[in-house]
XYZ file of N, CA and C in Angstrom:
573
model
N 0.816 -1.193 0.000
C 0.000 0.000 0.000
C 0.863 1.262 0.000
N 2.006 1.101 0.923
C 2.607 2.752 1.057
C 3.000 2.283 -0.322
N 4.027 1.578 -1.057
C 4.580 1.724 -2.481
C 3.332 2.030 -3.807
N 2.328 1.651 -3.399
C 1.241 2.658 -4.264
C 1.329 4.109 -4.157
N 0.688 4.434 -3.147
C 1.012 5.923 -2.469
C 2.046 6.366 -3.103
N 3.353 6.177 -2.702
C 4.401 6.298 -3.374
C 4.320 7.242 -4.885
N 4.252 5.662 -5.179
C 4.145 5.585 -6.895
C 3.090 6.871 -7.356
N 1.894 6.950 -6.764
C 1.045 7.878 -7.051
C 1.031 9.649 -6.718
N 2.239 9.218 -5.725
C 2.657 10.660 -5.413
C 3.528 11.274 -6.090
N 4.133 10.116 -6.954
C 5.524 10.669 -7.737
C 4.917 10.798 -9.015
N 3.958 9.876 -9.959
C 3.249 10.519 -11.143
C 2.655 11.415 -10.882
N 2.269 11.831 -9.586
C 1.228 13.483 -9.717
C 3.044 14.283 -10.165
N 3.724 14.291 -9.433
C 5.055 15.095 -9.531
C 5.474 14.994 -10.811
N 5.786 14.027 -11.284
C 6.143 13.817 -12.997
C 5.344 14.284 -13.826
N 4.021 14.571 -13.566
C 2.564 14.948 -14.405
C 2.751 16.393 -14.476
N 2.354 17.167 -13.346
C 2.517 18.343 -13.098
C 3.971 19.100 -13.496
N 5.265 18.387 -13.478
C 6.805 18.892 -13.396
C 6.056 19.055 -15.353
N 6.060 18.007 -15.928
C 6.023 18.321 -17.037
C 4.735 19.254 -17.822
N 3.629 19.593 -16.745
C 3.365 20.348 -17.412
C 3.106 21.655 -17.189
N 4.044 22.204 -16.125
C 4.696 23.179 -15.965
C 5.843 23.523 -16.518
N 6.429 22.494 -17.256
C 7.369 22.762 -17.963
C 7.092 23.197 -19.530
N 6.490 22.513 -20.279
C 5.702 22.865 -21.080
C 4.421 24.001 -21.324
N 4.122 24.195 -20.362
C 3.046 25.065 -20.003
C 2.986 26.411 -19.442
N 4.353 26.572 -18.668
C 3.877 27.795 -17.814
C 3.232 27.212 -16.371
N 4.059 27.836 -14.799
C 3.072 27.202 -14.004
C 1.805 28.168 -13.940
N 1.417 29.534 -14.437
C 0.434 29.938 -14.430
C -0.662 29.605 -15.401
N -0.351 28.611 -16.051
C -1.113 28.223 -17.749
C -1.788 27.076 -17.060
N -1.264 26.187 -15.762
C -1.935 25.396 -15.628
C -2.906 25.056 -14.255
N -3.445 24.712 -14.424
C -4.515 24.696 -13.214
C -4.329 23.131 -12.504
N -4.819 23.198 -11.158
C -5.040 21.840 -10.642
C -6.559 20.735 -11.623
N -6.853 21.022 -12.234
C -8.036 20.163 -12.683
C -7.175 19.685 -14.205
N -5.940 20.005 -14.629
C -5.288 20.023 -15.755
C -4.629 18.626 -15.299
N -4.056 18.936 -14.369
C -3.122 18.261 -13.343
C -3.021 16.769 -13.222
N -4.704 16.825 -12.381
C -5.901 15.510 -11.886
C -5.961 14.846 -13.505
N -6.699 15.416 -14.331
C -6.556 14.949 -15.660
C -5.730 14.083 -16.163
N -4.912 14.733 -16.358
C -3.413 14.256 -16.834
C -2.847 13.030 -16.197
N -3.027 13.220 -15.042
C -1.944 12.116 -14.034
C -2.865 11.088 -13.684
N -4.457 11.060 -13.946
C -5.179 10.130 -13.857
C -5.484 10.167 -12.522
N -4.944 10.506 -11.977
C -6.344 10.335 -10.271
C -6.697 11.335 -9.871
N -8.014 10.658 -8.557
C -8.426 11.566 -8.217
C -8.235 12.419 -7.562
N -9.436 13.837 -7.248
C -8.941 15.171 -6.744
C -8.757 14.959 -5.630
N -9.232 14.005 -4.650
C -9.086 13.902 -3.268
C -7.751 13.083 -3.138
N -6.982 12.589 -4.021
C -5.820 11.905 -3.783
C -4.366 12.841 -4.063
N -5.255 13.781 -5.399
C -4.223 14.838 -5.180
C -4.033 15.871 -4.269
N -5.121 16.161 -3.819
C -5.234 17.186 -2.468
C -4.486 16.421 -1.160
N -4.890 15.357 -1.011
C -4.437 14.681 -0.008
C -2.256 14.827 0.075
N -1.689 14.687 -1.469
C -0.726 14.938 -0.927
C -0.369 16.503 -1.144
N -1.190 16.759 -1.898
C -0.689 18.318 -2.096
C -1.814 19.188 -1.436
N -2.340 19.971 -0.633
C -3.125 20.661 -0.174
C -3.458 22.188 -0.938
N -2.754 22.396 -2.041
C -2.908 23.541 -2.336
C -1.926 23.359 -3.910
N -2.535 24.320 -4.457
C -1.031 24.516 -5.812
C 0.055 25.016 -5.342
N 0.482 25.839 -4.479
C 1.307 26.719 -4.085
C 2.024 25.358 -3.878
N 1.793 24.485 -2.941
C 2.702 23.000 -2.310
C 2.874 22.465 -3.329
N 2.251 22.112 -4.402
C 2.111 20.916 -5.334
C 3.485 21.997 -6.293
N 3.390 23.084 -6.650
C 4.370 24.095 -7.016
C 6.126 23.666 -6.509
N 5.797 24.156 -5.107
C 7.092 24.133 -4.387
C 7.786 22.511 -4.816
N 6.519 21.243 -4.536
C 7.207 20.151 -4.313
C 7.583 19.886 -5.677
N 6.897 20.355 -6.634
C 7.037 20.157 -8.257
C 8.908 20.529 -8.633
N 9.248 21.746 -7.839
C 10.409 22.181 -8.445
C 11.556 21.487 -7.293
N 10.611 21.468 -5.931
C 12.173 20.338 -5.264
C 12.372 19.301 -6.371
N 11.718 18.244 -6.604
C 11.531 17.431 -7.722
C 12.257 17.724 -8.613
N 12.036 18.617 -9.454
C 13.017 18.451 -10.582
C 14.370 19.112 -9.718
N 14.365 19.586 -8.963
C 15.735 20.286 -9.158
C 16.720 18.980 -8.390
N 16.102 17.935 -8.101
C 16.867 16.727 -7.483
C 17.046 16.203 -8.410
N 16.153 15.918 -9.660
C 16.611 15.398 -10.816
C 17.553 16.014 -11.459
N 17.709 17.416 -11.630
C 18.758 18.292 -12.645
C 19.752 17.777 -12.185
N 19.446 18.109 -10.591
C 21.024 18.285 -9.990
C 21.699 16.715 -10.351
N 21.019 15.905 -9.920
C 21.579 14.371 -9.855
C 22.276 13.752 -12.080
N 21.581 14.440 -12.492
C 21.787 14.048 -13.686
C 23.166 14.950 -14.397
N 23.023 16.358 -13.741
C 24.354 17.170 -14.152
C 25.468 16.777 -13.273
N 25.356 16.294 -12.275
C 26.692 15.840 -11.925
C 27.182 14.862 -12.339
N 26.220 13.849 -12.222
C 26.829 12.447 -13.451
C 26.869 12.565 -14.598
N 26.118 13.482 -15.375
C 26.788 13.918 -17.232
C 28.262 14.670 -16.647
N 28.375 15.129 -16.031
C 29.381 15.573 -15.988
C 30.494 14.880 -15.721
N 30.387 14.306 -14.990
C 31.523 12.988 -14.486
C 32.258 12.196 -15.330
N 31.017 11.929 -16.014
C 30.979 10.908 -17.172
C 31.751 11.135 -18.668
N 32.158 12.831 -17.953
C 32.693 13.751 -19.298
C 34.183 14.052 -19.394
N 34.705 13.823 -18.233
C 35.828 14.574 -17.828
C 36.763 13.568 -17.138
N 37.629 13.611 -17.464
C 39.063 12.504 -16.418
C 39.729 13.767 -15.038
N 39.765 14.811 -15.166
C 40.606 16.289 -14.669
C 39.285 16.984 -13.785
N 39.208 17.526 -13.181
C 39.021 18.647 -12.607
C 38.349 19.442 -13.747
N 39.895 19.930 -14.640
C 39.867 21.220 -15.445
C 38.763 20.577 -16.670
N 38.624 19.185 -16.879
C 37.877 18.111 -18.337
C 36.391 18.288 -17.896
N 36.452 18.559 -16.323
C 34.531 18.572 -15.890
C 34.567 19.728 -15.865
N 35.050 20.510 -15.566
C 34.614 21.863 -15.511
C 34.086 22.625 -17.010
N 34.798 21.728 -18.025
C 34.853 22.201 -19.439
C 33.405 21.801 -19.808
N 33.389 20.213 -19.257
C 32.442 19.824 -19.713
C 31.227 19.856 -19.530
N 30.980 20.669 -18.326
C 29.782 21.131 -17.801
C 29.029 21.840 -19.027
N 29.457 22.567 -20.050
C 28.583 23.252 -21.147
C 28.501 22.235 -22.199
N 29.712 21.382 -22.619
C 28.715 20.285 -22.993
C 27.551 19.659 -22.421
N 27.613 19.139 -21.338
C 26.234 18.910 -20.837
C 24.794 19.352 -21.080
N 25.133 21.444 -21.080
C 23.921 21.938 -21.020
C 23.960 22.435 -22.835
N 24.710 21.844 -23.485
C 24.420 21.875 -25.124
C 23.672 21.123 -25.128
N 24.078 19.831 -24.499
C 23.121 18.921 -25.030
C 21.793 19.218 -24.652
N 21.605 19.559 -23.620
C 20.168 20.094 -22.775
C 19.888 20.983 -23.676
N 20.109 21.814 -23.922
C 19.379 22.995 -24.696
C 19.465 22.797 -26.249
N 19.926 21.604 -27.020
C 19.475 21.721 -28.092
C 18.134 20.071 -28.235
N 18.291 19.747 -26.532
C 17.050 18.657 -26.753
C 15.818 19.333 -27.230
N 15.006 18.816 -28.424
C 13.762 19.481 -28.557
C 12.342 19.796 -27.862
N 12.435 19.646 -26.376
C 11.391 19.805 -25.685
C 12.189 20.983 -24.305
N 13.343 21.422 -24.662
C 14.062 22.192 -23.887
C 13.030 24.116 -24.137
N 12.527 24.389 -23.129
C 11.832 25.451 -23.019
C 12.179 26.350 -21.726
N 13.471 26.474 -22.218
C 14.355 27.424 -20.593
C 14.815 26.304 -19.181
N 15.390 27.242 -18.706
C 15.723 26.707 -16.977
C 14.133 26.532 -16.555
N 13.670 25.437 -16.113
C 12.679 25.738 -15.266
C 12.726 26.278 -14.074
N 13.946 26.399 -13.833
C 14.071 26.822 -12.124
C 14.023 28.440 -12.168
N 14.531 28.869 -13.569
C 14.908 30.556 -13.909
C 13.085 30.839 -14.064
N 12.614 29.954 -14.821
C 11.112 30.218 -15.469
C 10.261 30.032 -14.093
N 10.375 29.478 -12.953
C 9.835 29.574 -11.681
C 9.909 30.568 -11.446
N 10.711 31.009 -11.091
C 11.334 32.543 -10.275
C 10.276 33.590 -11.394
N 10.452 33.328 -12.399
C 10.010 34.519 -13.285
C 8.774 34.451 -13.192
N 7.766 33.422 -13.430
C 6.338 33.004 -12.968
C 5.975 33.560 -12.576
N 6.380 32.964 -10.876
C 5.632 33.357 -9.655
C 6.142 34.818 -9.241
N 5.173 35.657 -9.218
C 6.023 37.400 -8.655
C 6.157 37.159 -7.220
N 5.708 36.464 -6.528
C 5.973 36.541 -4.772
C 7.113 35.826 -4.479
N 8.344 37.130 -4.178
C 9.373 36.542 -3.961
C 9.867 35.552 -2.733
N 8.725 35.285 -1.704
C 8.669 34.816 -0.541
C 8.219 33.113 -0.674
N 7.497 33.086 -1.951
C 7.516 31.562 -2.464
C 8.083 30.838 -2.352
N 7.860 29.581 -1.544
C 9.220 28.414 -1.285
C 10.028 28.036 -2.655
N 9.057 28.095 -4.102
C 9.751 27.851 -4.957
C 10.788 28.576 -5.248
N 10.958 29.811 -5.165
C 11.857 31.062 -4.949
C 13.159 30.009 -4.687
N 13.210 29.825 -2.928
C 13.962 29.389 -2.493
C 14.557 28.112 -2.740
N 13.702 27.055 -3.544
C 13.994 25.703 -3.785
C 15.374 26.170 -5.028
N 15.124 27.119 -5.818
C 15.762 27.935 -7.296
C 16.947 28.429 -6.605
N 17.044 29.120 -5.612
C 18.102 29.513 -5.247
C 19.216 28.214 -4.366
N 18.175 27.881 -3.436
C 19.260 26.521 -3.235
C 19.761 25.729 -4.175
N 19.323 25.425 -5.462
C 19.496 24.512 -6.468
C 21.255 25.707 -7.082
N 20.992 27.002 -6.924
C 22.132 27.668 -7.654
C 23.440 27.257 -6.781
N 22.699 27.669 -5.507
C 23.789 27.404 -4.709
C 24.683 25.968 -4.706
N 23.755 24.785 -5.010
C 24.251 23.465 -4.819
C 25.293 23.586 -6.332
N 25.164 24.316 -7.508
C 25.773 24.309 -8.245
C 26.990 25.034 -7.942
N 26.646 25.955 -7.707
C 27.650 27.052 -7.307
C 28.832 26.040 -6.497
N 28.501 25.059 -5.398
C 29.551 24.052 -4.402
C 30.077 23.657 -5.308
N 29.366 22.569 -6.392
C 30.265 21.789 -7.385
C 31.376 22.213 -7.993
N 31.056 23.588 -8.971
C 31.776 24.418 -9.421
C 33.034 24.630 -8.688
N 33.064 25.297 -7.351
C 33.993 25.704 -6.395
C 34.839 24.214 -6.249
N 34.020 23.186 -6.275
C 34.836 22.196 -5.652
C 36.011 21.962 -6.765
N 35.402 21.520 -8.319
C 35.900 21.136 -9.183
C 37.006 22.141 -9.460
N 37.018 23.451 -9.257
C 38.020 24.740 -9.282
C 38.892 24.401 -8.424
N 38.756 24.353 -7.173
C 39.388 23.935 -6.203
C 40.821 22.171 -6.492
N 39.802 22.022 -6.950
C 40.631 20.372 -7.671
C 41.404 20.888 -8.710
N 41.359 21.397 -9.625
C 42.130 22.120 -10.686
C 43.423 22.751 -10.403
N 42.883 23.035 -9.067
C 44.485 24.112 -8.768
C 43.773 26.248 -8.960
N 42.858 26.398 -9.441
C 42.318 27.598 -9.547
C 42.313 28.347 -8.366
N 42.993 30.154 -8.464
C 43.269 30.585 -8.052
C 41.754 30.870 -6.964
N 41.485 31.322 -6.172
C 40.041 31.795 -5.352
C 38.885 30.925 -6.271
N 38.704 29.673 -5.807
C 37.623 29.147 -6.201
C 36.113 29.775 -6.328
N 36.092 30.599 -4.982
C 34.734 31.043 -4.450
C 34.463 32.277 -5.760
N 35.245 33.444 -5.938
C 35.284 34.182 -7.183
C 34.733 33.465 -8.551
N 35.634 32.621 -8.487
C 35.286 31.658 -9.785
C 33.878 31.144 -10.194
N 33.464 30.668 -8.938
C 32.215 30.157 -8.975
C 31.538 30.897 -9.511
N 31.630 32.221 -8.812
C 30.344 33.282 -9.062
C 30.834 33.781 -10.649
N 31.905 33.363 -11.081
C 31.942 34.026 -12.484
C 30.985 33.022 -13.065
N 31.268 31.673 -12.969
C 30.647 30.445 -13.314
C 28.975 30.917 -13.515
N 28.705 31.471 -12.461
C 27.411 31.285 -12.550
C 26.905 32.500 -13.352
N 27.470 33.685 -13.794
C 26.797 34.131 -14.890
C 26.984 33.926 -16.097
N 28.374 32.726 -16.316
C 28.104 32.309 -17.582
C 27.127 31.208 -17.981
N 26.820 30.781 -16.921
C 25.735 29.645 -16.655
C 23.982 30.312 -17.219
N 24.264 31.091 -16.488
C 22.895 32.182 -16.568
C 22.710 32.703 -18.094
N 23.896 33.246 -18.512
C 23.920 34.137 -19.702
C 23.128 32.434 -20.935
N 24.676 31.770 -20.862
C 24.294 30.855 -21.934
C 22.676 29.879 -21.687
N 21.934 29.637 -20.548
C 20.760 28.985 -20.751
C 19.601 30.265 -20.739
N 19.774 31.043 -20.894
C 18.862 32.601 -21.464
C 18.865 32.570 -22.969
N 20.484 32.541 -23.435
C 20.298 32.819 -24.684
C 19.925 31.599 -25.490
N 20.055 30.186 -24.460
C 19.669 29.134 -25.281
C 17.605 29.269 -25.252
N 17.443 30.157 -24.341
C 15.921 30.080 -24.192
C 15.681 30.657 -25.172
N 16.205 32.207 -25.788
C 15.468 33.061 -26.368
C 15.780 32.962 -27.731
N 17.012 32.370 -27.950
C 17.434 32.049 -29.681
C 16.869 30.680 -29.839
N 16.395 30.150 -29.004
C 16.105 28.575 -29.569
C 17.252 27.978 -29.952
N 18.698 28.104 -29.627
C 19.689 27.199 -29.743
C 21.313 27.289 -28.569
N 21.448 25.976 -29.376
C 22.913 26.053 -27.768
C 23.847 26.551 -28.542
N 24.061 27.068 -29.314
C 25.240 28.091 -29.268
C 25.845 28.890 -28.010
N 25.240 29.222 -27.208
C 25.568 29.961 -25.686
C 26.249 29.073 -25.086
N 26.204 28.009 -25.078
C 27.002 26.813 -23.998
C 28.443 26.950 -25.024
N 28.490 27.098 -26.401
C 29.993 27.148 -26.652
C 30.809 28.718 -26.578
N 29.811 29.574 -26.522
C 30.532 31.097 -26.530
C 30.832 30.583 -24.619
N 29.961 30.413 -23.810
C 30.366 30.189 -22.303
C 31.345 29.436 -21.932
N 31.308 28.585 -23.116
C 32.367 27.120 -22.275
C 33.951 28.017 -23.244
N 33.871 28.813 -23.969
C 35.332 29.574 -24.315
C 35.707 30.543 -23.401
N 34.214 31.464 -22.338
C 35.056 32.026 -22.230
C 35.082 31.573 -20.310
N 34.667 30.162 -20.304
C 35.437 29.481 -19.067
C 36.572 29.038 -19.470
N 36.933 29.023 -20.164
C 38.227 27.962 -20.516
C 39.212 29.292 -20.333
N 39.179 30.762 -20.813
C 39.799 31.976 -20.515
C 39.669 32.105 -18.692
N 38.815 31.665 -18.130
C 38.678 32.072 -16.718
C 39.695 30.882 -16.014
N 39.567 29.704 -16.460
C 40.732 28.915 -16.000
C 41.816 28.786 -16.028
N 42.553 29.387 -17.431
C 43.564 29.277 -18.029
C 44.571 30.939 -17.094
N 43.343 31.607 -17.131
C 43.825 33.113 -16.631
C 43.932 32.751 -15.208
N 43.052 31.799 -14.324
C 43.249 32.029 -12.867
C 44.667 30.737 -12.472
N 44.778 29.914 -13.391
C 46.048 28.648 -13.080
C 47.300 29.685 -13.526
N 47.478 30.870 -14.197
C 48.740 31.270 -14.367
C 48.780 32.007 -12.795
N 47.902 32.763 -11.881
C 48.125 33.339 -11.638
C 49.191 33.162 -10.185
């Protein structure tokens, strides 16, 4: 019985993740939701009490998936320190020229919802931050001069290139970013 539950709590999450992803979370309603994921309203209320929750838990959700899948594409990419760090924009090439790629959902949360007090808010920002560690760590392994600096450069090339992969419709941004990380590494190991 609980592994039903389970199971039924995680297709409402997979139901809803995707069609907030596709959709806009303001495009979609809870009766879209129920629809979609096949059960009923009292089973979805039961774990979610509200959209605002079903929201928040929607983007913990994916952002456990992003996170868990970019660290192992990444892993999977690199022998060095300096080979994952590179390869981190391969990763998000590949992401952004998949054809159902419609922005960061975590950037498109934030932008959504205007109440900056929204747990989803915060689920988006912890998710930067957990990137932001990796980054530092993998810098740190490299030999890079002030990891913590680095990071934060990291993260507006991170930002810049999955914007422009949103608004041009292509990953070109992950290779202008991943050149001019390869200048941020090359410039902070001489120093």
């Amino acid at each position: 019985m609980a592994h039903e539950s389970s199971h039924t709590r995680q297709q409402i999450l997979e139901t809803a993740s995707e069609l907030f992803y596709q959709k806009g979370i303001q495009y979609v309603g809870i009766n879209e939701v129920i629809a979609a994921s096949g059960v009923a309203k009292r089973t979805l209320y039961r774990w979610f009490p509200s959209k605002d929750k079903l929201i928040e838990e929607v983007v913990k959700y994916r952002a456990s998936q992003w996170l868990c899948w970019f660290e192992n594409a990444v892993k999977e990419r690199g022998n060095t320190p300096k080979e994952r760090l590179l390869a981190t924009f391969d990763v998000l090439r590949d992401w952004y020229a998949s054809p159902n790629f419609r922005g960061c959902p975590f950037i498109n949360a934030v932008l959504e919802i205007a109440d900056a007090s929204h747990k989803a808010h915060q689920v988006s920002i912890d998710l930067r931050e957990s990137i932001r560690q990796i980054i530092m760590r993998l810098a740190a392994e490299a030999g890079v001069q002030n990891p913590e600096f680095f990071s934060q450069q990291y993260l507006l090339l991170i930002g810049g290139a999955s914007l422009m992969a949103t608004i041009e419709k292509s990953p070109d941004g992950a290779n202008i970013a991943q050149s001019a990380l390869s200048v941020l590494i090359d410039a902070s190991l001489q120093n």
